[in-house]
PDB file of C-alpha atoms in Angstrom:
ATOM      1  CA  UNK S  20       0.000  -0.002   0.001  1.00  0.00           C
ATOM      2  CA  UNK S  21       1.587   3.260  -1.060  1.00  0.00           C
ATOM      3  CA  UNK S  22      -1.277   5.751  -0.648  1.00  0.00           C
ATOM      4  CA  UNK S  23      -2.048   7.476   2.654  1.00  0.00           C
ATOM      5  CA  UNK S  24      -5.282   6.497   4.396  1.00  0.00           C
ATOM      6  CA  UNK S  25      -5.540   9.675   6.482  1.00  0.00           C
ATOM      7  CA  UNK S  26      -3.823  12.970   7.215  1.00  0.00           C
ATOM      8  CA  UNK S  27      -3.070  15.690   4.681  1.00  0.00           C
ATOM      9  CA  UNK S  28      -0.193  17.110   2.650  1.00  0.00           C
ATOM     10  CA  UNK S  29      -0.110  20.482   4.426  1.00  0.00           C
ATOM     11  CA  UNK S  30       0.343  23.260   4.912  1.00  0.00           C
ATOM     12  CA  UNK S  31       0.573  22.431   8.602  1.00  0.00           C
ATOM     13  CA  UNK S  32      -0.330  24.834  11.400  1.00  0.00           C
ATOM     14  CA  UNK S  33       2.713  26.099  13.257  1.00  0.00           C
ATOM     15  CA  UNK S  34       2.494  24.761  15.867  1.00  0.00           C
ATOM     16  CA  UNK S  35      -0.159  22.074  15.571  1.00  0.00           C
ATOM     17  CA  UNK S  36      -2.612  22.179  18.481  1.00  0.00           C
ATOM     18  CA  UNK S  37      -4.312  19.039  19.747  1.00  0.00           C
ATOM     19  CA  UNK S  38      -7.096  19.583  22.264  1.00  0.00           C
ATOM     20  CA  UNK S  39      -9.694  17.690  24.209  1.00  0.00           C
ATOM     21  CA  UNK S  40      -7.831  16.011  27.074  1.00  0.00           C
ATOM     22  CA  UNK S  41      -8.713  15.823  30.775  1.00  0.00           C
ATOM     23  CA  UNK S  42      -6.824  14.289  33.729  1.00  0.00           C
ATOM     24  CA  UNK S  43      -8.501  10.972  34.516  1.00  0.00           C
ATOM     25  CA  UNK S  44      -9.073   9.883  38.142  1.00  0.00           C
ATOM     26  CA  UNK S  45      -6.873   6.787  37.704  1.00  0.00           C
ATOM     27  CA  UNK S  46      -3.962   9.042  36.697  1.00  0.00           C
ATOM     28  CA  UNK S  47      -3.792  10.666  40.150  1.00  0.00           C
ATOM     29  CA  UNK S  48      -1.048   9.539  42.549  1.00  0.00           C
ATOM     30  CA  UNK S  49      -0.634   9.784  46.322  1.00  0.00           C
ATOM     31  CA  UNK S  50       0.649  13.374  45.956  1.00  0.00           C
ATOM     32  CA  UNK S  51      -2.775  14.408  44.645  1.00  0.00           C
ATOM     33  CA  UNK S  52      -1.716  15.241  41.073  1.00  0.00           C
ATOM     34  CA  UNK S  53      -1.157  13.421  37.791  1.00  0.00           C
ATOM     35  CA  UNK S  54       1.466  10.706  38.222  1.00  0.00           C
ATOM     36  CA  UNK S  55       4.671  11.105  36.212  1.00  0.00           C
ATOM     37  CA  UNK S  56       3.983   7.951  34.165  1.00  0.00           C
ATOM     38  CA  UNK S  57       0.682   9.292  32.897  1.00  0.00           C
ATOM     39  CA  UNK S  58       2.345  12.373  31.444  1.00  0.00           C
ATOM     40  CA  UNK S  59       3.982   9.931  29.042  1.00  0.00           C
ATOM     41  CA  UNK S  60       0.624   8.304  28.316  1.00  0.00           C
ATOM     42  CA  UNK S  61      -0.931  11.715  27.622  1.00  0.00           C
ATOM     43  CA  UNK S  62       1.899  12.763  25.279  1.00  0.00           C
ATOM     44  CA  UNK S  63       1.565   9.413  23.478  1.00  0.00           C
ATOM     45  CA  UNK S  64      -2.191   9.834  23.003  1.00  0.00           C
ATOM     46  CA  UNK S  65      -1.651  13.326  21.591  1.00  0.00           C
ATOM     47  CA  UNK S  66       1.087  11.986  19.283  1.00  0.00           C
ATOM     48  CA  UNK S  67      -1.443   9.420  17.993  1.00  0.00           C
ATOM     49  CA  UNK S  68      -3.679  12.333  16.941  1.00  0.00           C
ATOM     50  CA  UNK S  69      -0.765  14.063  15.204  1.00  0.00           C
ATOM     51  CA  UNK S  70       0.115  10.859  13.364  1.00  0.00           C
ATOM     52  CA  UNK S  71      -3.501  10.077  12.381  1.00  0.00           C
ATOM     53  CA  UNK S  72      -4.994  13.491  11.659  1.00  0.00           C
ATOM     54  CA  UNK S  73      -2.026  15.270  10.111  1.00  0.00           C
ATOM     55  CA  UNK S  74       0.682  12.899   8.906  1.00  0.00           C
ATOM     56  CA  UNK S  75      -1.411   9.823   8.081  1.00  0.00           C
ATOM     57  CA  UNK S  76       0.997   7.567   9.976  1.00  0.00           C
ATOM     58  CA  UNK S  77      -1.467   6.338  12.585  1.00  0.00           C
ATOM     59  CA  UNK S  78      -2.944   2.960  13.386  1.00  0.00           C
ATOM     60  CA  UNK S  79      -4.789   2.344  10.091  1.00  0.00           C
ATOM     61  CA  UNK S  80      -1.660   3.084   8.069  1.00  0.00           C
ATOM     62  CA  UNK S  81       0.504   0.993  10.395  1.00  0.00           C
ATOM     63  CA  UNK S  82      -1.859  -1.957   9.907  1.00  0.00           C
ATOM     64  CA  UNK S  83      -1.862  -1.458   6.120  1.00  0.00           C
ATOM     65  CA  UNK S  84       1.927  -1.087   5.777  1.00  0.00           C
ATOM     66  CA  UNK S  85       3.060  -3.486   8.501  1.00  0.00           C
ATOM     67  CA  UNK S  86       5.387  -0.804   9.839  1.00  0.00           C
ATOM     68  CA  UNK S  87       5.097   2.209  12.072  1.00  0.00           C
ATOM     69  CA  UNK S  88       6.724   4.773  14.347  1.00  0.00           C
ATOM     70  CA  UNK S  89       8.557   3.645  17.473  1.00  0.00           C
ATOM     71  CA  UNK S  90       9.867   6.152  20.014  1.00  0.00           C
ATOM     72  CA  UNK S  91      13.639   5.760  20.312  1.00  0.00           C
ATOM     73  CA  UNK S  92      14.361   8.478  22.852  1.00  0.00           C
ATOM     74  CA  UNK S  93      12.266  10.861  24.902  1.00  0.00           C
ATOM     75  CA  UNK S  94      13.070  13.656  27.344  1.00  0.00           C
ATOM     76  CA  UNK S  95      10.315  15.220  29.440  1.00  0.00           C
ATOM     77  CA  UNK S  96      10.323  18.312  31.606  1.00  0.00           C
ATOM     78  CA  UNK S  97       7.704  18.555  34.354  1.00  0.00           C
ATOM     79  CA  UNK S  98       6.945  22.218  34.964  1.00  0.00           C
ATOM     80  CA  UNK S  99       3.566  22.368  36.722  1.00  0.00           C
ATOM     81  CA  UNK S 100       1.287  19.891  38.472  1.00  0.00           C
ATOM     82  CA  UNK S 101      -2.070  19.111  36.936  1.00  0.00           C
ATOM     83  CA  UNK S 102      -4.929  17.680  38.945  1.00  0.00           C
ATOM     84  CA  UNK S 103      -7.905  15.380  38.479  1.00  0.00           C
ATOM     85  CA  UNK S 104     -10.428  16.519  35.848  1.00  0.00           C
ATOM     86  CA  UNK S 105      -8.224  19.445  34.799  1.00  0.00           C
ATOM     87  CA  UNK S 106      -8.409  19.958  31.031  1.00  0.00           C
ATOM     88  CA  UNK S 107      -5.160  20.138  29.076  1.00  0.00           C
ATOM     89  CA  UNK S 108      -3.982  20.307  25.468  1.00  0.00           C
ATOM     90  CA  UNK S 109      -0.832  20.099  23.348  1.00  0.00           C
ATOM     91  CA  UNK S 110       1.269  22.009  20.859  1.00  0.00           C
ATOM     92  CA  UNK S 111       3.499  20.003  18.511  1.00  0.00           C
ATOM     93  CA  UNK S 112       6.323  21.067  16.253  1.00  0.00           C
ATOM     94  CA  UNK S 113       8.389  18.838  14.004  1.00  0.00           C
ATOM     95  CA  UNK S 114      12.071  19.771  14.365  1.00  0.00           C
ATOM     96  CA  UNK S 115      13.679  17.433  11.833  1.00  0.00           C
ATOM     97  CA  UNK S 116      13.063  14.331   9.735  1.00  0.00           C
ATOM     98  CA  UNK S 117      14.684  12.014   7.231  1.00  0.00           C
ATOM     99  CA  UNK S 118      13.706   8.828   5.329  1.00  0.00           C
ATOM    100  CA  UNK S 119      13.153   6.815   8.530  1.00  0.00           C
ATOM    101  CA  UNK S 120      12.989   9.199  11.486  1.00  0.00           C
ATOM    102  CA  UNK S 121      11.316  12.224  12.966  1.00  0.00           C
ATOM    103  CA  UNK S 122      12.325  14.553  15.801  1.00  0.00           C
ATOM    104  CA  UNK S 123       9.565  16.525  17.507  1.00  0.00           C
ATOM    105  CA  UNK S 124       8.957  18.817  20.448  1.00  0.00           C
ATOM    106  CA  UNK S 125       5.619  18.956  22.257  1.00  0.00           C
ATOM    107  CA  UNK S 126       4.211  21.144  25.009  1.00  0.00           C
ATOM    108  CA  UNK S 127       1.402  20.154  27.390  1.00  0.00           C
ATOM    109  CA  UNK S 128      -0.661  23.179  28.450  1.00  0.00           C
ATOM    110  CA  UNK S 129      -3.632  23.850  30.670  1.00  0.00           C
ATOM    111  CA  UNK S 130      -6.011  26.771  30.860  1.00  0.00           C
ATOM    112  CA  UNK S 131      -5.389  29.481  28.323  1.00  0.00           C
ATOM    113  CA  UNK S 132      -1.656  28.996  27.977  1.00  0.00           C
ATOM    114  CA  UNK S 133      -0.072  27.555  31.153  1.00  0.00           C
ATOM    115  CA  UNK S 134       2.879  25.298  30.329  1.00  0.00           C
ATOM    116  CA  UNK S 135       2.713  22.071  32.382  1.00  0.00           C
ATOM    117  CA  UNK S 136       5.247  19.779  30.710  1.00  0.00           C
ATOM    118  CA  UNK S 137       7.316  19.326  27.564  1.00  0.00           C
ATOM    119  CA  UNK S 138       8.516  16.318  25.627  1.00  0.00           C
ATOM    120  CA  UNK S 139      11.269  16.131  23.042  1.00  0.00           C
ATOM    121  CA  UNK S 140      11.391  12.805  21.236  1.00  0.00           C
ATOM    122  CA  UNK S 141      12.932  10.925  18.337  1.00  0.00           C
ATOM    123  CA  UNK S 142      10.876   8.290  16.511  1.00  0.00           C
ATOM    124  CA  UNK S 143      11.812   5.784  13.821  1.00  0.00           C
ATOM    125  CA  UNK S 144       9.753   3.777  11.353  1.00  0.00           C
ATOM    126  CA  UNK S 145      10.066   0.065  12.177  1.00  0.00           C
ATOM    127  CA  UNK S 146       8.995  -2.969  10.153  1.00  0.00           C
ATOM    128  CA  UNK S 147       6.733  -5.299  12.115  1.00  0.00           C
ATOM    129  CA  UNK S 148       8.107  -8.222  10.089  1.00  0.00           C
ATOM    130  CA  UNK S 149      11.816  -7.677  10.716  1.00  0.00           C
ATOM    131  CA  UNK S 150      11.776  -5.521  13.858  1.00  0.00           C
ATOM    132  CA  UNK S 151      14.300  -3.246  12.141  1.00  0.00           C
ATOM    133  CA  UNK S 152      14.140   0.262  10.763  1.00  0.00           C
ATOM    134  CA  UNK S 153      12.456   0.745   7.394  1.00  0.00           C
ATOM    135  CA  UNK S 154      12.138   3.772   5.128  1.00  0.00           C
ATOM    136  CA  UNK S 155       8.809   5.539   5.122  1.00  0.00           C
ATOM    137  CA  UNK S 156       6.868   5.616   1.831  1.00  0.00           C
ATOM    138  CA  UNK S 157       7.708   8.648  -0.309  1.00  0.00           C
ATOM    139  CA  UNK S 158       4.442  10.423   0.569  1.00  0.00           C
ATOM    140  CA  UNK S 159       5.248  10.142   4.298  1.00  0.00           C
ATOM    141  CA  UNK S 160       8.797  11.463   3.820  1.00  0.00           C
ATOM    142  CA  UNK S 161       7.336  14.405   1.901  1.00  0.00           C
ATOM    143  CA  UNK S 162       4.738  15.119   4.611  1.00  0.00           C
ATOM    144  CA  UNK S 163       7.321  14.978   7.401  1.00  0.00           C
ATOM    145  CA  UNK S 164       9.652  17.301   5.480  1.00  0.00           C
ATOM    146  CA  UNK S 165       6.772  19.720   4.802  1.00  0.00           C
ATOM    147  CA  UNK S 166       5.886  19.787   8.503  1.00  0.00           C
ATOM    148  CA  UNK S 167       9.534  20.505   9.405  1.00  0.00           C
ATOM    149  CA  UNK S 168       9.538  23.328   6.845  1.00  0.00           C
ATOM    150  CA  UNK S 169       6.225  24.763   8.094  1.00  0.00           C
ATOM    151  CA  UNK S 170       7.450  24.672  11.711  1.00  0.00           C
ATOM    152  CA  UNK S 171      10.943  26.079  11.038  1.00  0.00           C
ATOM    153  CA  UNK S 172       9.923  29.751  11.613  1.00  0.00           C
ATOM    154  CA  UNK S 173       8.724  29.046  15.193  1.00  0.00           C
ATOM    155  CA  UNK S 174      10.806  30.579  17.967  1.00  0.00           C
ATOM    156  CA  UNK S 175      13.150  28.046  19.581  1.00  0.00           C
ATOM    157  CA  UNK S 176      11.814  26.397  22.728  1.00  0.00           C
ATOM    158  CA  UNK S 177      14.239  26.658  25.660  1.00  0.00           C
ATOM    159  CA  UNK S 178      13.791  22.973  26.601  1.00  0.00           C
ATOM    160  CA  UNK S 179      14.918  21.561  23.217  1.00  0.00           C
ATOM    161  CA  UNK S 180      18.268  19.812  23.383  1.00  0.00           C
ATOM    162  CA  UNK S 181      18.710  20.023  27.152  1.00  0.00           C
ATOM    163  CA  UNK S 182      20.900  17.499  28.856  1.00  0.00           C
ATOM    164  CA  UNK S 183      19.985  15.977  32.182  1.00  0.00           C
ATOM    165  CA  UNK S 184      22.172  16.334  35.253  1.00  0.00           C
ATOM    166  CA  UNK S 185      22.689  18.135  38.528  1.00  0.00           C
ATOM    167  CA  UNK S 186      23.629  21.752  37.952  1.00  0.00           C
ATOM    168  CA  UNK S 187      26.447  22.864  40.223  1.00  0.00           C
ATOM    169  CA  UNK S 188      27.503  26.446  40.837  1.00  0.00           C
ATOM    170  CA  UNK S 189      31.224  27.055  40.646  1.00  0.00           C
TER     171      UNK S 189
END
């Protein structure tokens, strides 16, 4: 199958906003806010919308092609607690891509514009038959490149490219 089953060829909003999330009761930990693990779940669910609705690389396409995106590396910053039933939403920007991979940055926000968390991640297309990397179809490579191009004018986010470690004053 070489034709996309969903998504579109752009132009892509810069950034892409994905809305309609709420903190579920089962996501609350003993500190009374969303548990750290569920931030990852929430980012993953929002990424599913980006892949389905915009890039056409979601579940239907994965089933048709027998290959799909796997997260290789992810770095999250937790900036503000969110509590049960609190609504939240996401902004995504594609930073880079090639024949097999994509690099994105996402922000989780609540209210009008309150930054709660960020995620920077690298994903790779993987064949379900071989378990190894596989090139995306040409249409997907073109869509990823177009999204990178459409997002290039966005101001840099301060969390992109950060290393993790204890900061010491000299």
